[in-house]
PDB file of C-alpha atoms in Angstrom:
ATOM      1  CA  MET C   1       0.000   0.000   0.000  1.00  0.00           C
ATOM      2  CA  ARG C   2       2.884   2.327   0.820  1.00  0.00           C
ATOM      3  CA  GLU C   3       4.590   1.671  -2.531  1.00  0.00           C
ATOM      4  CA  ASP C   4       1.318   2.381  -4.340  1.00  0.00           C
ATOM      5  CA  ALA C   5       0.986   5.690  -2.483  1.00  0.00           C
ATOM      6  CA  LEU C   6       4.579   6.640  -3.367  1.00  0.00           C
ATOM      7  CA  ARG C   7       3.967   5.752  -7.021  1.00  0.00           C
ATOM      8  CA  ARG C   8       0.866   7.943  -7.089  1.00  0.00           C
ATOM      9  CA  LEU C   9       2.675  10.870  -5.499  1.00  0.00           C
ATOM     10  CA  ALA C  10       5.557  10.535  -7.960  1.00  0.00           C
ATOM     11  CA  ALA C  11       3.064  10.761 -10.826  1.00  0.00           C
ATOM     12  CA  ARG C  12       1.871  14.190  -9.671  1.00  0.00           C
ATOM     13  CA  PRO C  13       3.501  17.484 -10.592  1.00  0.00           C
ATOM     14  CA  PRO C  14       4.941  19.723  -7.857  1.00  0.00           C
ATOM     15  CA  GLY C  15       2.410  21.509  -5.642  1.00  0.00           C
ATOM     16  CA  ASP C  16       2.857  24.924  -7.269  1.00  0.00           C
ATOM     17  CA  LEU C  17       2.079  23.453 -10.698  1.00  0.00           C
ATOM     18  CA  LEU C  18      -0.962  21.369  -9.783  1.00  0.00           C
ATOM     19  CA  LEU C  19      -3.970  21.620 -12.048  1.00  0.00           C
ATOM     20  CA  PRO C  20      -7.595  21.322 -10.895  1.00  0.00           C
ATOM     21  CA  THR C  21      -8.170  17.885 -12.429  1.00  0.00           C
ATOM     22  CA  ALA C  22      -6.522  14.500 -12.084  1.00  0.00           C
ATOM     23  CA  LEU C  23      -6.379  14.199 -15.888  1.00  0.00           C
ATOM     24  CA  GLY C  24      -4.547  17.508 -16.216  1.00  0.00           C
ATOM     25  CA  ASN C  25      -2.114  16.500 -13.476  1.00  0.00           C
ATOM     26  CA  ALA C  26      -1.410  13.153 -15.130  1.00  0.00           C
ATOM     27  CA  LEU C  27      -0.557  14.875 -18.408  1.00  0.00           C
ATOM     28  CA  ARG C  28       1.372  17.684 -16.687  1.00  0.00           C
ATOM     29  CA  ALA C  29       3.547  15.152 -14.844  1.00  0.00           C
ATOM     30  CA  GLY C  30       4.745  13.749 -18.181  1.00  0.00           C
ATOM     31  CA  GLU C  31       5.213  17.211 -19.671  1.00  0.00           C
ATOM     32  CA  LEU C  32       7.382  18.333 -16.778  1.00  0.00           C
ATOM     33  CA  THR C  33       9.586  15.315 -16.271  1.00  0.00           C
ATOM     34  CA  ALA C  34      10.061  13.394 -19.515  1.00  0.00           C
ATOM     35  CA  GLY C  35      12.787  15.582 -21.006  1.00  0.00           C
ATOM     36  CA  GLU C  36      13.778  17.584 -17.940  1.00  0.00           C
ATOM     37  CA  ARG C  37      15.600  14.572 -16.497  1.00  0.00           C
ATOM     38  CA  TYR C  38      18.176  15.109 -19.236  1.00  0.00           C
ATOM     39  CA  GLY C  39      18.132  18.922 -19.356  1.00  0.00           C
ATOM     40  CA  LEU C  40      15.607  19.208 -22.207  1.00  0.00           C
ATOM     41  CA  THR C  41      12.457  21.281 -21.834  1.00  0.00           C
ATOM     42  CA  THR C  42       9.770  18.756 -22.722  1.00  0.00           C
ATOM     43  CA  LEU C  43       7.067  20.885 -24.351  1.00  0.00           C
ATOM     44  CA  PRO C  44       9.235  22.520 -27.049  1.00  0.00           C
ATOM     45  CA  SER C  45      11.317  19.396 -27.630  1.00  0.00           C
ATOM     46  CA  TRP C  46       8.466  16.834 -27.770  1.00  0.00           C
ATOM     47  CA  PRO C  47       7.409  17.504 -31.400  1.00  0.00           C
ATOM     48  CA  ARG C  48      11.046  17.274 -32.473  1.00  0.00           C
ATOM     49  CA  ILE C  49      11.885  14.110 -30.572  1.00  0.00           C
ATOM     50  CA  TYR C  50       8.610  12.497 -31.659  1.00  0.00           C
ATOM     51  CA  LEU C  51       9.850  12.674 -35.250  1.00  0.00           C
ATOM     52  CA  GLN C  52      12.997  10.759 -34.215  1.00  0.00           C
ATOM     53  CA  VAL C  53      11.268   7.788 -32.577  1.00  0.00           C
ATOM     54  CA  SER C  54      11.253   4.377 -34.226  1.00  0.00           C
ATOM     55  CA  ASP C  55       8.216   3.236 -36.187  1.00  0.00           C
ATOM     56  CA  ARG C  56       7.306   0.784 -33.435  1.00  0.00           C
ATOM     57  CA  MET C  57       7.513   3.475 -30.751  1.00  0.00           C
ATOM     58  CA  ALA C  58       5.490   5.898 -32.885  1.00  0.00           C
ATOM     59  CA  GLU C  59       2.812   3.229 -33.259  1.00  0.00           C
ATOM     60  CA  VAL C  60       2.689   2.644 -29.498  1.00  0.00           C
ATOM     61  CA  LEU C  61       2.540   6.388 -28.778  1.00  0.00           C
ATOM     62  CA  SER C  62      -0.190   6.878 -31.370  1.00  0.00           C
ATOM     63  CA  SER C  63      -2.196   3.994 -29.944  1.00  0.00           C
ATOM     64  CA  ALA C  64      -1.881   5.382 -26.398  1.00  0.00           C
ATOM     65  CA  ARG C  65      -2.903   8.851 -27.583  1.00  0.00           C
ATOM     66  CA  ASP C  66      -5.909   7.407 -29.448  1.00  0.00           C
ATOM     67  CA  ALA C  67      -6.938   5.521 -26.296  1.00  0.00           C
ATOM     68  CA  LEU C  68      -6.628   8.727 -24.277  1.00  0.00           C
ATOM     69  CA  ASP C  69      -8.710  10.697 -26.776  1.00  0.00           C
ATOM     70  CA  THR C  70     -11.332   7.931 -26.840  1.00  0.00           C
ATOM     71  CA  ALA C  71     -11.605   7.801 -23.039  1.00  0.00           C
ATOM     72  CA  VAL C  72     -11.949  11.595 -22.783  1.00  0.00           C
ATOM     73  CA  ASN C  73     -14.539  11.699 -25.572  1.00  0.00           C
ATOM     74  CA  LEU C  74     -16.489   8.866 -23.932  1.00  0.00           C
ATOM     75  CA  CYS C  75     -16.477  10.739 -20.622  1.00  0.00           C
ATOM     76  CA  TRP C  76     -17.783  13.935 -22.223  1.00  0.00           C
ATOM     77  CA  SER C  77     -20.391  12.021 -24.211  1.00  0.00           C
ATOM     78  CA  LEU C  78     -21.675  10.289 -21.086  1.00  0.00           C
ATOM     79  CA  LEU C  79     -21.800  13.580 -19.187  1.00  0.00           C
ATOM     80  CA  THR C  80     -23.718  15.205 -22.029  1.00  0.00           C
ATOM     81  CA  LEU C  81     -26.115  12.261 -22.152  1.00  0.00           C
ATOM     82  CA  THR C  82     -26.617  12.534 -18.384  1.00  0.00           C
ATOM     83  CA  VAL C  83     -27.466  16.247 -18.595  1.00  0.00           C
ATOM     84  CA  ILE C  84     -29.883  15.654 -21.482  1.00  0.00           C
ATOM     85  CA  SER C  85     -31.450  12.741 -19.616  1.00  0.00           C
ATOM     86  CA  ALA C  86     -31.864  14.857 -16.480  1.00  0.00           C
ATOM     87  CA  ALA C  87     -33.587  17.586 -18.507  1.00  0.00           C
ATOM     88  CA  ALA C  88     -35.822  15.083 -20.279  1.00  0.00           C
ATOM     89  CA  LEU C  89     -36.702  13.101 -17.141  1.00  0.00           C
ATOM     90  CA  TYR C  90     -37.048  15.893 -14.585  1.00  0.00           C
ATOM     91  CA  ASP C  91     -40.753  15.082 -14.095  1.00  0.00           C
ATOM     92  CA  GLU C  92     -40.233  11.286 -14.136  1.00  0.00           C
ATOM     93  CA  PRO C  93     -38.751  10.454 -10.706  1.00  0.00           C
ATOM     94  CA  THR C  94     -38.986   6.723 -11.387  1.00  0.00           C
ATOM     95  CA  ARG C  95     -36.462   7.125 -14.231  1.00  0.00           C
ATOM     96  CA  TRP C  96     -33.837   9.230 -12.423  1.00  0.00           C
ATOM     97  CA  TRP C  97     -31.746   6.111 -11.971  1.00  0.00           C
ATOM     98  CA  LEU C  98     -30.803   6.509 -15.647  1.00  0.00           C
ATOM     99  CA  CYS C  99     -29.121   9.840 -14.839  1.00  0.00           C
ATOM    100  CA  GLY C 100     -27.265   8.259 -11.924  1.00  0.00           C
ATOM    101  CA  THR C 101     -26.110   5.426 -14.151  1.00  0.00           C
ATOM    102  CA  GLY C 102     -24.883   7.883 -16.794  1.00  0.00           C
ATOM    103  CA  LEU C 103     -22.988   9.836 -14.151  1.00  0.00           C
ATOM    104  CA  LEU C 104     -21.411   6.651 -12.792  1.00  0.00           C
ATOM    105  CA  LEU C 105     -20.345   5.562 -16.283  1.00  0.00           C
ATOM    106  CA  ALA C 106     -18.864   9.020 -16.935  1.00  0.00           C
ATOM    107  CA  ALA C 107     -16.837   8.711 -13.713  1.00  0.00           C
ATOM    108  CA  VAL C 108     -15.540   5.303 -14.799  1.00  0.00           C
ATOM    109  CA  ALA C 109     -14.610   6.704 -18.219  1.00  0.00           C
ATOM    110  CA  TYR C 110     -12.811   9.612 -16.514  1.00  0.00           C
ATOM    111  CA  LYS C 111     -10.839   7.229 -14.321  1.00  0.00           C
ATOM    112  CA  GLY C 112      -9.895   5.318 -17.469  1.00  0.00           C
ATOM    113  CA  ALA C 113      -8.773   8.577 -19.112  1.00  0.00           C
ATOM    114  CA  VAL C 114      -6.558   9.410 -16.110  1.00  0.00           C
ATOM    115  CA  THR C 115      -5.010   5.937 -16.144  1.00  0.00           C
ATOM    116  CA  THR C 116      -4.430   6.171 -19.890  1.00  0.00           C
ATOM    117  CA  ALA C 117      -2.859   9.636 -19.485  1.00  0.00           C
ATOM    118  CA  GLN C 118      -0.463   8.220 -16.881  1.00  0.00           C
ATOM    119  CA  GLY C 119       0.485   5.494 -19.349  1.00  0.00           C
ATOM    120  CA  TYR C 120       1.005   8.063 -22.112  1.00  0.00           C
ATOM    121  CA  SER C 121       3.222  10.121 -19.795  1.00  0.00           C
ATOM    122  CA  GLY C 122       5.244   6.989 -19.085  1.00  0.00           C
ATOM    123  CA  LEU C 123       5.667   6.416 -22.820  1.00  0.00           C
ATOM    124  CA  MET C 124       6.919   9.991 -23.199  1.00  0.00           C
ATOM    125  CA  HIS C 125       9.626   9.120 -20.668  1.00  0.00           C
ATOM    126  CA  VAL C 126      10.541   6.031 -22.690  1.00  0.00           C
ATOM    127  CA  ALA C 127      10.763   8.090 -25.895  1.00  0.00           C
ATOM    128  CA  TYR C 128      13.262  10.442 -24.264  1.00  0.00           C
ATOM    129  CA  ASP C 129      15.188   7.547 -22.742  1.00  0.00           C
ATOM    130  CA  LEU C 130      15.611   5.810 -26.084  1.00  0.00           C
ATOM    131  CA  HIS C 131      15.734   8.642 -28.635  1.00  0.00           C
ATOM    132  CA  ARG C 132      17.273  11.753 -27.059  1.00  0.00           C
ATOM    133  CA  PHE C 133      20.595  11.079 -28.775  1.00  0.00           C
ATOM    134  CA  ASP C 134      18.812  10.629 -32.113  1.00  0.00           C
ATOM    135  CA  LEU C 135      17.613  14.211 -31.662  1.00  0.00           C
ATOM    136  CA  LEU C 136      21.217  15.391 -31.266  1.00  0.00           C
ATOM    137  CA  GLU C 137      22.276  13.515 -34.380  1.00  0.00           C
ATOM    138  CA  ALA C 138      19.395  15.044 -36.348  1.00  0.00           C
ATOM    139  CA  LEU C 139      20.529  18.495 -35.186  1.00  0.00           C
ATOM    140  CA  HIS C 140      24.140  17.629 -36.192  1.00  0.00           C
ATOM    141  CA  LEU C 141      25.383  18.125 -32.649  1.00  0.00           C
ATOM    142  CA  PRO C 142      28.075  16.004 -30.991  1.00  0.00           C
ATOM    143  CA  LEU C 143      27.009  13.311 -28.562  1.00  0.00           C
ATOM    144  CA  PRO C 144      27.818  13.964 -24.908  1.00  0.00           C
ATOM    145  CA  THR C 145      30.602  12.051 -23.189  1.00  0.00           C
ATOM    146  CA  ASP C 146      29.093  11.953 -19.693  1.00  0.00           C
ATOM    147  CA  GLY C 147      26.019  12.920 -17.674  1.00  0.00           C
ATOM    148  CA  GLU C 148      27.218  16.440 -16.994  1.00  0.00           C
ATOM    149  CA  SER C 149      27.959  17.224 -20.635  1.00  0.00           C
ATOM    150  CA  GLU C 150      24.626  15.622 -21.573  1.00  0.00           C
ATOM    151  CA  GLU C 151      22.704  18.000 -19.344  1.00  0.00           C
ATOM    152  CA  GLU C 152      24.747  20.942 -20.661  1.00  0.00           C
ATOM    153  CA  ILE C 153      24.156  20.170 -24.340  1.00  0.00           C
ATOM    154  CA  PHE C 154      20.451  19.485 -23.810  1.00  0.00           C
ATOM    155  CA  SER C 155      20.154  22.756 -21.912  1.00  0.00           C
ATOM    156  CA  GLU C 156      21.687  24.487 -24.929  1.00  0.00           C
ATOM    157  CA  VAL C 157      19.281  22.645 -27.246  1.00  0.00           C
ATOM    158  CA  SER C 158      16.345  23.769 -25.076  1.00  0.00           C
ATOM    159  CA  ASP C 159      17.597  27.341 -25.321  1.00  0.00           C
ATOM    160  CA  LEU C 160      17.874  26.939 -29.093  1.00  0.00           C
ATOM    161  CA  PHE C 161      14.247  25.740 -29.252  1.00  0.00           C
ATOM    162  CA  ALA C 162      13.266  28.792 -27.161  1.00  0.00           C
ATOM    163  CA  GLY C 163      15.052  31.094 -29.617  1.00  0.00           C
ATOM    164  CA  VAL C 164      18.202  31.718 -27.550  1.00  0.00           C
ATOM    165  CA  ARG C 165      21.367  31.042 -29.542  1.00  0.00           C
ATOM    166  CA  ARG C 166      24.660  30.342 -27.826  1.00  0.00           C
ATOM    167  CA  GLU C 167      27.915  30.767 -29.676  1.00  0.00           C
ATOM    168  CA  GLY C 168      30.681  28.207 -29.918  1.00  0.00           C
ATOM    169  CA  ARG C 169      28.827  24.891 -30.264  1.00  0.00           C
ATOM    170  CA  ALA C 170      30.361  22.701 -32.988  1.00  0.00           C
ATOM    171  CA  TYR C 171      28.125  20.909 -35.462  1.00  0.00           C
ATOM    172  CA  GLU C 172      29.135  17.544 -36.832  1.00  0.00           C
ATOM    173  CA  HIS C 173      28.329  17.123 -40.508  1.00  0.00           C
ATOM    174  CA  PRO C 174      29.108  13.909 -42.355  1.00  0.00           C
ATOM    175  CA  ASP C 175      31.765  14.527 -44.971  1.00  0.00           C
ATOM    176  CA  ALA C 176      30.552  12.720 -48.081  1.00  0.00           C
ATOM    177  CA  ARG C 177      33.902  13.196 -49.827  1.00  0.00           C
ATOM    178  CA  ARG C 178      35.716  11.095 -47.233  1.00  0.00           C
ATOM    179  CA  GLY C 179      33.277   8.234 -46.953  1.00  0.00           C
ATOM    180  CA  GLY C 180      30.870   9.477 -44.263  1.00  0.00           C
ATOM    181  CA  GLY C 181      33.245  10.645 -41.514  1.00  0.00           C
ATOM    182  CA  SER C 182      32.246  13.677 -39.493  1.00  0.00           C
ATOM    183  CA  GLN C 183      33.748  17.094 -39.733  1.00  0.00           C
ATOM    184  CA  PRO C 184      33.026  19.630 -36.946  1.00  0.00           C
ATOM    185  CA  THR C 185      32.012  23.162 -37.927  1.00  0.00           C
ATOM    186  CA  GLN C 186      31.353  26.165 -35.715  1.00  0.00           C
ATOM    187  CA  ARG C 187      28.074  28.019 -35.602  1.00  0.00           C
TER     188      ARG C 187
END
């Protein structure tokens, strides 16, 4: 029970960044921690790293996102149906159980959406774990040699995505004339 409580707390964003809904918090937790563990700001880097993921990973991410969208749409549909049913059955007290059932089903769909969002956030973490260096290669930047240089280069990449350019970073472009070796150039 204690491990479950710790897992749930770890899946929440910090207190000053909490959102009013569990679904928002589940998505925010992934947005704030997936890339930040490596020095990348997740929101600006996510569209770029998503294009670097393998076909299999893209399929899994797409499937998880479709499941999330479906669960959220089902929740809203059930809530809308409940409101319409309540309006239509306001003078039929023997049928109010239908509204209660609709509300219960909407709550179950919402819980499913939160669980699916937590899974999607976990997949975002996996995408950064497996493909962050592919992003550097696509940007023609050298790979880091250790954890400290990794955080430094990803911090610079995050600044680049935010429109802040730092001088002195060497690009590595394959030299086609010499059989694919790399040749550093300054920016």
